[in-house]
PDB file of C-alpha atoms in Angstrom:
ATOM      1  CA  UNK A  13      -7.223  -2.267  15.895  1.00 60.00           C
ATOM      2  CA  UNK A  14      -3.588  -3.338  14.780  1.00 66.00           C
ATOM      3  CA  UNK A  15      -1.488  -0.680  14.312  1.00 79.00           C
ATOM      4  CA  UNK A  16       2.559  -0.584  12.810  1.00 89.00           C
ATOM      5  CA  UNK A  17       4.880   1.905  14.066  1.00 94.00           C
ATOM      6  CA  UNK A  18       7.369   2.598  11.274  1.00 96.00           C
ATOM      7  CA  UNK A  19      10.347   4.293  12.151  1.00 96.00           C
ATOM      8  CA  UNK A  20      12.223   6.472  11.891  1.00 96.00           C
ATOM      9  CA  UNK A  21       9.575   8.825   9.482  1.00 94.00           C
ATOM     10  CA  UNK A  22      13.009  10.371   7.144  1.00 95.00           C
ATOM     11  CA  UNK A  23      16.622   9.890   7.123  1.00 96.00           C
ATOM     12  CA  UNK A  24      18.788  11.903   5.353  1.00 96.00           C
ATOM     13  CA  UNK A  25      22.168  10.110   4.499  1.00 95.00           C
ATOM     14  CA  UNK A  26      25.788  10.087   2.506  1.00 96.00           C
ATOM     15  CA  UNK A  27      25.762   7.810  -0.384  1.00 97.00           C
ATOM     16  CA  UNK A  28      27.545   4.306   0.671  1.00 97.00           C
ATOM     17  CA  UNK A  29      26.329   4.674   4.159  1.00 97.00           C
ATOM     18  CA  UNK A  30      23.958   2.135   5.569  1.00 97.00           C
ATOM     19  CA  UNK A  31      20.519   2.617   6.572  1.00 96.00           C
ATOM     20  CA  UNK A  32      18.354   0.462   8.728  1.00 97.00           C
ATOM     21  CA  UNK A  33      14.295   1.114   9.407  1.00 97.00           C
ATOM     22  CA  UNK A  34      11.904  -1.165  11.580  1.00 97.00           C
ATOM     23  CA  UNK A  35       8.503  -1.251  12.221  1.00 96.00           C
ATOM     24  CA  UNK A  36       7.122  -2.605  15.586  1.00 96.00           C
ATOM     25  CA  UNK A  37       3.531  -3.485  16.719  1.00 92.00           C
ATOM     26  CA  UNK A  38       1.906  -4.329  19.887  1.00 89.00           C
ATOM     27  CA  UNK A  39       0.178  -7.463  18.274  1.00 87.00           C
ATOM     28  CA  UNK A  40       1.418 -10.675  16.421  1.00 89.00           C
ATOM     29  CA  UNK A  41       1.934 -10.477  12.483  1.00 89.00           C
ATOM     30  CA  UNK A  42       1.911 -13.837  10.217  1.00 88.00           C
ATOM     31  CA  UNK A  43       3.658 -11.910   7.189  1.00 89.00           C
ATOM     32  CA  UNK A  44       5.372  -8.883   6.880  1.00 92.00           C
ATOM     33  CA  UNK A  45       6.049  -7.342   3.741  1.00 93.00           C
ATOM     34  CA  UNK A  46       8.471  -4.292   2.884  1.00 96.00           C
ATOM     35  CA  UNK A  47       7.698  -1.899  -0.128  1.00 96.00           C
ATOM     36  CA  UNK A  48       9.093   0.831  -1.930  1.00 97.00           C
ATOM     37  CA  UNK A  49       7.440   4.117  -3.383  1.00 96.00           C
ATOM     38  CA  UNK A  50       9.418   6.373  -5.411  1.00 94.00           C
ATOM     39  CA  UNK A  51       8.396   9.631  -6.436  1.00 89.00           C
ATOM     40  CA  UNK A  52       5.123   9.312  -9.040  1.00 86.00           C
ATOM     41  CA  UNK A  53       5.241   5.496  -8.604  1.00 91.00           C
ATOM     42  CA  UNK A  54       3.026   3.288  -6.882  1.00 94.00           C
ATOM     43  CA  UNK A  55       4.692   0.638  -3.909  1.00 95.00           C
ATOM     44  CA  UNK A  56       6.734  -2.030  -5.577  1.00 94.00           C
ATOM     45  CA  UNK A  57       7.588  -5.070  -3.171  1.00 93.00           C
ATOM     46  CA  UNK A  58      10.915  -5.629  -2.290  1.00 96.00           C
ATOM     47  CA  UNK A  59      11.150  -8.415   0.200  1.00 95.00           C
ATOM     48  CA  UNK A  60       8.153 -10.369   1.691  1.00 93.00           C
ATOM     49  CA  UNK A  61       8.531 -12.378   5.069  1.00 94.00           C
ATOM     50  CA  UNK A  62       6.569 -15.442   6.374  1.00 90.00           C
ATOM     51  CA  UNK A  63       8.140 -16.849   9.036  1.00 92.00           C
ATOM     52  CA  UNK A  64       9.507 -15.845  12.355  1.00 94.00           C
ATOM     53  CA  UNK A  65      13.251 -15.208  12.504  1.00 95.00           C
ATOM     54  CA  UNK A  66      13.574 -15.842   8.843  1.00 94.00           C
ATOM     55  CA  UNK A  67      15.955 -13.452   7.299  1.00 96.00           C
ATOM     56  CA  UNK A  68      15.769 -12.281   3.601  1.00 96.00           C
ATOM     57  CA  UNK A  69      17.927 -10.729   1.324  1.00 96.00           C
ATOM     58  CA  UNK A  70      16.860  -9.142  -1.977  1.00 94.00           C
ATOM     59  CA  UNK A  71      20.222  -7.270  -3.233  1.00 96.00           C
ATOM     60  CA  UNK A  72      21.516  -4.508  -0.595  1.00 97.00           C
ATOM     61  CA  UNK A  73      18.821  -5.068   0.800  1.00 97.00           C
ATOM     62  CA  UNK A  74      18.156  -7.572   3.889  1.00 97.00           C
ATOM     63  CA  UNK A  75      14.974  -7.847   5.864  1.00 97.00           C
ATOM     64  CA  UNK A  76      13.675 -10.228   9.237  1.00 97.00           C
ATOM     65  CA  UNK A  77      11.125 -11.020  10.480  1.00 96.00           C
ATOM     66  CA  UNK A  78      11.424 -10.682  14.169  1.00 95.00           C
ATOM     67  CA  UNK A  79      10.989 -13.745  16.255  1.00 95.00           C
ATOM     68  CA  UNK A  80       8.672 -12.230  18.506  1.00 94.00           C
ATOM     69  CA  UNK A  81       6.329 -11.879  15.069  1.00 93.00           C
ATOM     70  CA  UNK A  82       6.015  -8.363  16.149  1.00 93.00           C
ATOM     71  CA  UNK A  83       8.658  -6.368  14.860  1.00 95.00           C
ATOM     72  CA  UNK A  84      10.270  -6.508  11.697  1.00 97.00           C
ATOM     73  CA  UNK A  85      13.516  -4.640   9.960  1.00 97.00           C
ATOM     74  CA  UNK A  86      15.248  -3.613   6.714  1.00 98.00           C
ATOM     75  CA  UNK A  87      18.309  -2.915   6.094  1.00 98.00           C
ATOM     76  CA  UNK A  88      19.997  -1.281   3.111  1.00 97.00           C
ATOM     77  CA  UNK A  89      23.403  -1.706   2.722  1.00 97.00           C
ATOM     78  CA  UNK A  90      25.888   1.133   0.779  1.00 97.00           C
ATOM     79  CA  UNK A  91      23.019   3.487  -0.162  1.00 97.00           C
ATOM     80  CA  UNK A  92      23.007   4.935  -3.989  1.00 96.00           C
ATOM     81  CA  UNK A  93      20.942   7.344  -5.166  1.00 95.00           C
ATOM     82  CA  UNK A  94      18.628   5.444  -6.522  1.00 95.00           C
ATOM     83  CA  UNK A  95      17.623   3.953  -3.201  1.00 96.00           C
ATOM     84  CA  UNK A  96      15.555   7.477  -2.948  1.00 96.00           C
ATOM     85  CA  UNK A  97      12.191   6.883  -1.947  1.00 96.00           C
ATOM     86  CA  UNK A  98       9.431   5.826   1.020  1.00 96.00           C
ATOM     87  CA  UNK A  99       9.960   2.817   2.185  1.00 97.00           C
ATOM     88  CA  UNK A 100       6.730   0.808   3.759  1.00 96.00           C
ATOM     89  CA  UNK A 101       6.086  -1.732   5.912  1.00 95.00           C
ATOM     90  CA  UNK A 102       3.115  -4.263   5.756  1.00 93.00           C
ATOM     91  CA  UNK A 103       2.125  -6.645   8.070  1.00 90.00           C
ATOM     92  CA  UNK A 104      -0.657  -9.420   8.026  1.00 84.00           C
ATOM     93  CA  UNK A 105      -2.195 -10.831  11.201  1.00 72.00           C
ATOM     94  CA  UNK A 106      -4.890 -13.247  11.934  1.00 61.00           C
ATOM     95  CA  UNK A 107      -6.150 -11.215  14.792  1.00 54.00           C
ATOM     96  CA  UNK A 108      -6.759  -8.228  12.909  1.00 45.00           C
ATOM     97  CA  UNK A 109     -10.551  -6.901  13.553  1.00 42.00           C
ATOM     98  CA  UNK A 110     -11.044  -5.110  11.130  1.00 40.00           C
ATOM     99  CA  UNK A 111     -10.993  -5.889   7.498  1.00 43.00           C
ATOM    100  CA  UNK A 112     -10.361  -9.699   8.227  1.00 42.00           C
ATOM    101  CA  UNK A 113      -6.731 -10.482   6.548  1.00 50.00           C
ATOM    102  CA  UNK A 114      -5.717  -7.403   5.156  1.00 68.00           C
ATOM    103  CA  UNK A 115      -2.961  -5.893   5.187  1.00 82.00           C
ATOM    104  CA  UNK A 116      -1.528  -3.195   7.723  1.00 87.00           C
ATOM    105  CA  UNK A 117       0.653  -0.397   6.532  1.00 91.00           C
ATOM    106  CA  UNK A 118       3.170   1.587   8.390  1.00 93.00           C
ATOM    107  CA  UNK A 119       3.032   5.237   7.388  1.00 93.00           C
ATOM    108  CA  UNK A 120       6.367   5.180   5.485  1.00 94.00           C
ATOM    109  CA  UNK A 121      10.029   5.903   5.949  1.00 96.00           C
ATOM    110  CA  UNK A 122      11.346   8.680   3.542  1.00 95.00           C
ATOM    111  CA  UNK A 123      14.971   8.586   2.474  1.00 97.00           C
ATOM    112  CA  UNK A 124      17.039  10.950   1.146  1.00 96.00           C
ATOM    113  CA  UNK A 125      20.262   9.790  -0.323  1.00 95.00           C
ATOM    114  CA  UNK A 126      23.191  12.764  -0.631  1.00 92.00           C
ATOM    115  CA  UNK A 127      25.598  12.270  -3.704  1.00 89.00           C
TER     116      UNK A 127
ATOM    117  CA  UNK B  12       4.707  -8.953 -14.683  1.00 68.00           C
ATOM    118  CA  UNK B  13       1.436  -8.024 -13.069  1.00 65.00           C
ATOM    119  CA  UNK B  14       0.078  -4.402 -14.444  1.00 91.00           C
ATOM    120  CA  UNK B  15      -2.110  -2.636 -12.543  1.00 95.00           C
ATOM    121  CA  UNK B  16      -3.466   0.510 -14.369  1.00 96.00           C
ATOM    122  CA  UNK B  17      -5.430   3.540 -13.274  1.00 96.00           C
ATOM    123  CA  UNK B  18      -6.777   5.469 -15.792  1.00 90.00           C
ATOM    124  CA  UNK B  19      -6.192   8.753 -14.499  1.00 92.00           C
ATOM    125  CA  UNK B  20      -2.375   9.944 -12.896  1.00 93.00           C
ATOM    126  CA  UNK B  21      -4.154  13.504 -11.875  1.00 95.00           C
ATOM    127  CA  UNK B  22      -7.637  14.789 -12.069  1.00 96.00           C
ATOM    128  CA  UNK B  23      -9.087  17.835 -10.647  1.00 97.00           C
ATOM    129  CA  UNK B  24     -12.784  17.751  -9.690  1.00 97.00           C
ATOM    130  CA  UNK B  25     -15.452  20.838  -7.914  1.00 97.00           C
ATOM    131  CA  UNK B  26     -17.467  19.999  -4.558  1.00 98.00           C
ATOM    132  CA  UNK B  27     -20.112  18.165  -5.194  1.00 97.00           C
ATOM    133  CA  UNK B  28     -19.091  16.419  -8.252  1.00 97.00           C
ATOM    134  CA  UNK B  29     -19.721  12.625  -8.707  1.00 97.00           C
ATOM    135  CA  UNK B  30     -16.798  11.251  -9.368  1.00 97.00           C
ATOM    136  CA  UNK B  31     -14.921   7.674 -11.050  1.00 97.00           C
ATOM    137  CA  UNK B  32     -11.708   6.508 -10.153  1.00 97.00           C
ATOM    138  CA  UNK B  33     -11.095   3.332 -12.626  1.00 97.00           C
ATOM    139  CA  UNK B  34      -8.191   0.512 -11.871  1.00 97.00           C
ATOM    140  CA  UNK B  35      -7.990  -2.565 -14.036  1.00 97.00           C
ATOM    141  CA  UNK B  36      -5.643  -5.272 -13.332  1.00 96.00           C
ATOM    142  CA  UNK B  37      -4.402  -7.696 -16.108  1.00 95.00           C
ATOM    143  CA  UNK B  38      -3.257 -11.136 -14.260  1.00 90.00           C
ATOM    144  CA  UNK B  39      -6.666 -13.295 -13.160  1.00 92.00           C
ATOM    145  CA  UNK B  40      -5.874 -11.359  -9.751  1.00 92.00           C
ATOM    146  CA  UNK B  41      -9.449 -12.278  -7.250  1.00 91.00           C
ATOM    147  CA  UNK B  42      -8.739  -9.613  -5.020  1.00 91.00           C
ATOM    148  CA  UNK B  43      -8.415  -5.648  -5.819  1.00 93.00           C
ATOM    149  CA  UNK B  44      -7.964  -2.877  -3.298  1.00 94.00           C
ATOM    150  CA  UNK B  45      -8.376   0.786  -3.535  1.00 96.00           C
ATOM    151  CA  UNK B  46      -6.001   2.546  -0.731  1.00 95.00           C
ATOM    152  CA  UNK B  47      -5.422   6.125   0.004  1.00 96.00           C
ATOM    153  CA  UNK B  48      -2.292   7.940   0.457  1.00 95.00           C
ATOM    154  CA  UNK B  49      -1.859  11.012   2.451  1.00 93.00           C
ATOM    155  CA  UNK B  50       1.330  12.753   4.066  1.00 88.00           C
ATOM    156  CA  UNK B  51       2.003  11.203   7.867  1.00 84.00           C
ATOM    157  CA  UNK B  52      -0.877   8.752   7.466  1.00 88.00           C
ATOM    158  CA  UNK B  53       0.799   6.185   5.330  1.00 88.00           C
ATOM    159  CA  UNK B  54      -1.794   3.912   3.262  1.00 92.00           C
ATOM    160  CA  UNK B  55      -4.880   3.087   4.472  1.00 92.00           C
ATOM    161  CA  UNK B  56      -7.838   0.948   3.066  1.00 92.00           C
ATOM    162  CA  UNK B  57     -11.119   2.472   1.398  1.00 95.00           C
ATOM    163  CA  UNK B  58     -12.631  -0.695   0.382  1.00 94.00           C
ATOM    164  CA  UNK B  59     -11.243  -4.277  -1.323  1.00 92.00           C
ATOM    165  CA  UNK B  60     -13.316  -6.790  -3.267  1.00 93.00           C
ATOM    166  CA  UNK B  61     -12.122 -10.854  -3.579  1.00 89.00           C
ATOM    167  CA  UNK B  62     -14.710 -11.359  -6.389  1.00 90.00           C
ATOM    168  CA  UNK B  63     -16.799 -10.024  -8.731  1.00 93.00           C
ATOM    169  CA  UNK B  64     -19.679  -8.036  -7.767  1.00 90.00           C
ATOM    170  CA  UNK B  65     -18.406  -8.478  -3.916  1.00 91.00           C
ATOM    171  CA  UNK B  66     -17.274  -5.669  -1.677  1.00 93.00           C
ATOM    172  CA  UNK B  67     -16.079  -5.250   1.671  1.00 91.00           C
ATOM    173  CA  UNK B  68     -15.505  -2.473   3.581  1.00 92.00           C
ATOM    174  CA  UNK B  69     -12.449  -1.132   4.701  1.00 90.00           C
ATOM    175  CA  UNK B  70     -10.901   1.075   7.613  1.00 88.00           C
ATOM    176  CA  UNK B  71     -11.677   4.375   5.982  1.00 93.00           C
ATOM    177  CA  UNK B  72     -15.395   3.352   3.405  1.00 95.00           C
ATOM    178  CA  UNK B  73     -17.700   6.872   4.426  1.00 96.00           C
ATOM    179  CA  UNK B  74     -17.762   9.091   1.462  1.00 96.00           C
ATOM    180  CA  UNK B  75     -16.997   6.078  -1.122  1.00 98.00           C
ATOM    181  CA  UNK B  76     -18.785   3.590  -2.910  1.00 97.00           C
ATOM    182  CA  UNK B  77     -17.240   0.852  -5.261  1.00 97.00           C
ATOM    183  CA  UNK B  78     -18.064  -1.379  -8.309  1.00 97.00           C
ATOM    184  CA  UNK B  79     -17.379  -4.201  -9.328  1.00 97.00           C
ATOM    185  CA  UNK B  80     -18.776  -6.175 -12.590  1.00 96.00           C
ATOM    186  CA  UNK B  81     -15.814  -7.508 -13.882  1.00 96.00           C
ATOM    187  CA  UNK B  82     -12.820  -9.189 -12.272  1.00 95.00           C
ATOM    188  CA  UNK B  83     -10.188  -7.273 -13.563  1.00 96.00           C
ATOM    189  CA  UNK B  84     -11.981  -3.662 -13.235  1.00 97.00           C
ATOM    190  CA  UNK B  85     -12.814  -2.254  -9.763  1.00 97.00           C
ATOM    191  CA  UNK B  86     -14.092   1.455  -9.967  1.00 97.00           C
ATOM    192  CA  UNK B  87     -13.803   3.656  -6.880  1.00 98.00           C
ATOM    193  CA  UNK B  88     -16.829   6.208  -6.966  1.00 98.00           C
ATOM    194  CA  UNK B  89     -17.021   9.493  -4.575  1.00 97.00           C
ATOM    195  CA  UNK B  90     -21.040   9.899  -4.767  1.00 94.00           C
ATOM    196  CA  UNK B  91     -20.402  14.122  -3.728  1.00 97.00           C
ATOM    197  CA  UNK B  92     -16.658  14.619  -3.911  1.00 97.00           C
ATOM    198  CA  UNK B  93     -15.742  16.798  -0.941  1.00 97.00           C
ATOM    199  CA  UNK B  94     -12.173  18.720  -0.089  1.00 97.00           C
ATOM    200  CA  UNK B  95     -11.227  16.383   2.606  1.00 97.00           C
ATOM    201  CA  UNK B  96     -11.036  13.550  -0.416  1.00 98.00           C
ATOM    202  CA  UNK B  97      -8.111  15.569  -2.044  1.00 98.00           C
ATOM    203  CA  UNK B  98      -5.359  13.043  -1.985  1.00 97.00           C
ATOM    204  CA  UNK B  99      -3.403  10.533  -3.793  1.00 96.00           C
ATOM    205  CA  UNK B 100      -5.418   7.270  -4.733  1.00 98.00           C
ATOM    206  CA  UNK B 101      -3.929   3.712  -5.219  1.00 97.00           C
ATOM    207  CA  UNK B 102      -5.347   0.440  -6.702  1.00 97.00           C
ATOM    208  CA  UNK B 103      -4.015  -2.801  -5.977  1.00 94.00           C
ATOM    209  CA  UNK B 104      -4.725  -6.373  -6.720  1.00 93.00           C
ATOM    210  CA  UNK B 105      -3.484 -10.033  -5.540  1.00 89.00           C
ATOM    211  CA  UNK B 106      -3.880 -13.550  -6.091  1.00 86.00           C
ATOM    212  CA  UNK B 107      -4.920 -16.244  -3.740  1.00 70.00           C
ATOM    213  CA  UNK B 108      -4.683 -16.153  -0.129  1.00 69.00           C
ATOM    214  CA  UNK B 109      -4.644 -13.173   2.215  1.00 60.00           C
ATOM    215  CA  UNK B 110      -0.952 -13.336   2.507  1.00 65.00           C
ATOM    216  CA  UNK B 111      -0.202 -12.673  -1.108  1.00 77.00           C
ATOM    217  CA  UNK B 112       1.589  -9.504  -1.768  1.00 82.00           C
ATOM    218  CA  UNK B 113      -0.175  -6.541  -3.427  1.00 89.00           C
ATOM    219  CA  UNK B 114       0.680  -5.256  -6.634  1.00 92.00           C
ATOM    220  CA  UNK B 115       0.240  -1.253  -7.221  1.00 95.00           C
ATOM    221  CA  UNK B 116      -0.788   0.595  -9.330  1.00 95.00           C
ATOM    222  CA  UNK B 117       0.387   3.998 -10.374  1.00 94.00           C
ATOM    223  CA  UNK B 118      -1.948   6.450  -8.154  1.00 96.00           C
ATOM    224  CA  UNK B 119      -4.293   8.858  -9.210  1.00 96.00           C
ATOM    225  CA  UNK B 120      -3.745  12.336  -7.574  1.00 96.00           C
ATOM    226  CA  UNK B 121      -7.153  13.976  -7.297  1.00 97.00           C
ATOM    227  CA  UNK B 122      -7.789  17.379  -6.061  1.00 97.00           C
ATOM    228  CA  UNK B 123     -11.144  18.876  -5.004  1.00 98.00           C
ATOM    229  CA  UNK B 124     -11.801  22.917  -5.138  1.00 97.00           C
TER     230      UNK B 124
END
């Protein structure tokens, strides 16, 4: 089936730097979604993407949708220590086999933000 | 804002056990999901239903059944929990079409001795 490959899997950074993450598939996506888990939390959505190329912001944060519908990235810009967390990505394609339209996670991004 | 809430944050269950994870949802949301989440393996789906008393199967279904009878409650059940179910559960639940983001809940940590 579908899979997303998320990376990188942790990133350890200096508050104010800026992170980026991406997640990359072999197959086409119609809507890709980025999430955030902090610790004891369940995901909360941050940015949700529909349409090839389009390019989201949500705060610091910035998201796109690749044009190729098979890749997709977030950014964060000047990192706080808030930002702490795993950070997923989701994507939706029409293709997928299996569970028909659901959603396909990436297994997470965990960052570490250093006072 | 949508609430999705699971009855239970932790549990701790013996081999064997039956055991009920509950999730209720309180926005009119058709479709509920029951994920779960283990270290390197990101989320992945046990089973989702997109109306009452319907279920489908998802990636990861042996082991677990699921109920349910009303809209806004969907009940994950582990008929014999085993030790490979020890993880960190999460409901979810959307609106409309298969494109609509998913709303969390919480999680349920259960561990099985």
């Amino acid at each position: 089936g579908q899979q997303l490959n998320q990376s990188p899997q942790s990133m350890f950074i200096q508050e104010g730097e800026d992170v980026s993450m991406n997640c990359t598939s072999s197959s086409i996506f119609n809507t890709w979604l980025w999430y955030k888990q902090e610790p004891g939390e369940g995901p909360v959505l941050l940015i949700a993407l529909y349409k090839a190329g389009e390019l989201t912001s949500n705060g610091r944060l910035t998201a796109q949708f690749g044009i190729t519908r098979k890749d997709s990235f977030l950014n964060i810009s000047a990192s706080i220590p808030s930002d702490v967390g795993i950070y997923f990505c989701a994507g939706q394609g029409s293709d997928y086999g299996g569970s028909q339209g659901n959603l396909i996670f990436g297994k997470g991004t965990k960052l570490s933000v250093k006072p | 804002d949508v609430k999705v809430t699971q009855s239970s944050r932790y549990l701790v269950k013996r081999t064997g056990e039956k055991v009920f994870l509950e999730c209720v949802q309180d926005m009119d949301h058709e479709n509920m999901f029951w994920y779960r989440q283990d270290p390197g393996l990101g989320l992945r789906l046990i089973y989702f239903s997109y109306d009452v008393k319907m279920k489908e199967k998802g990636d990861i279904p042996e082991g677990y059944s699921v109920s349910r009878e009303k809209k806004e409650r969907f009940s994950l059940i582990l008929e014999s929990a085993s030790t490979n179910q020890t993880s960190m559960y999460l409901c979810a639940s959307s609106s409309g079409g298969w494109s609509s983001p998913l709303h969390f809940g919480n999680g349920t940590r259960l561990t099985v001795t």
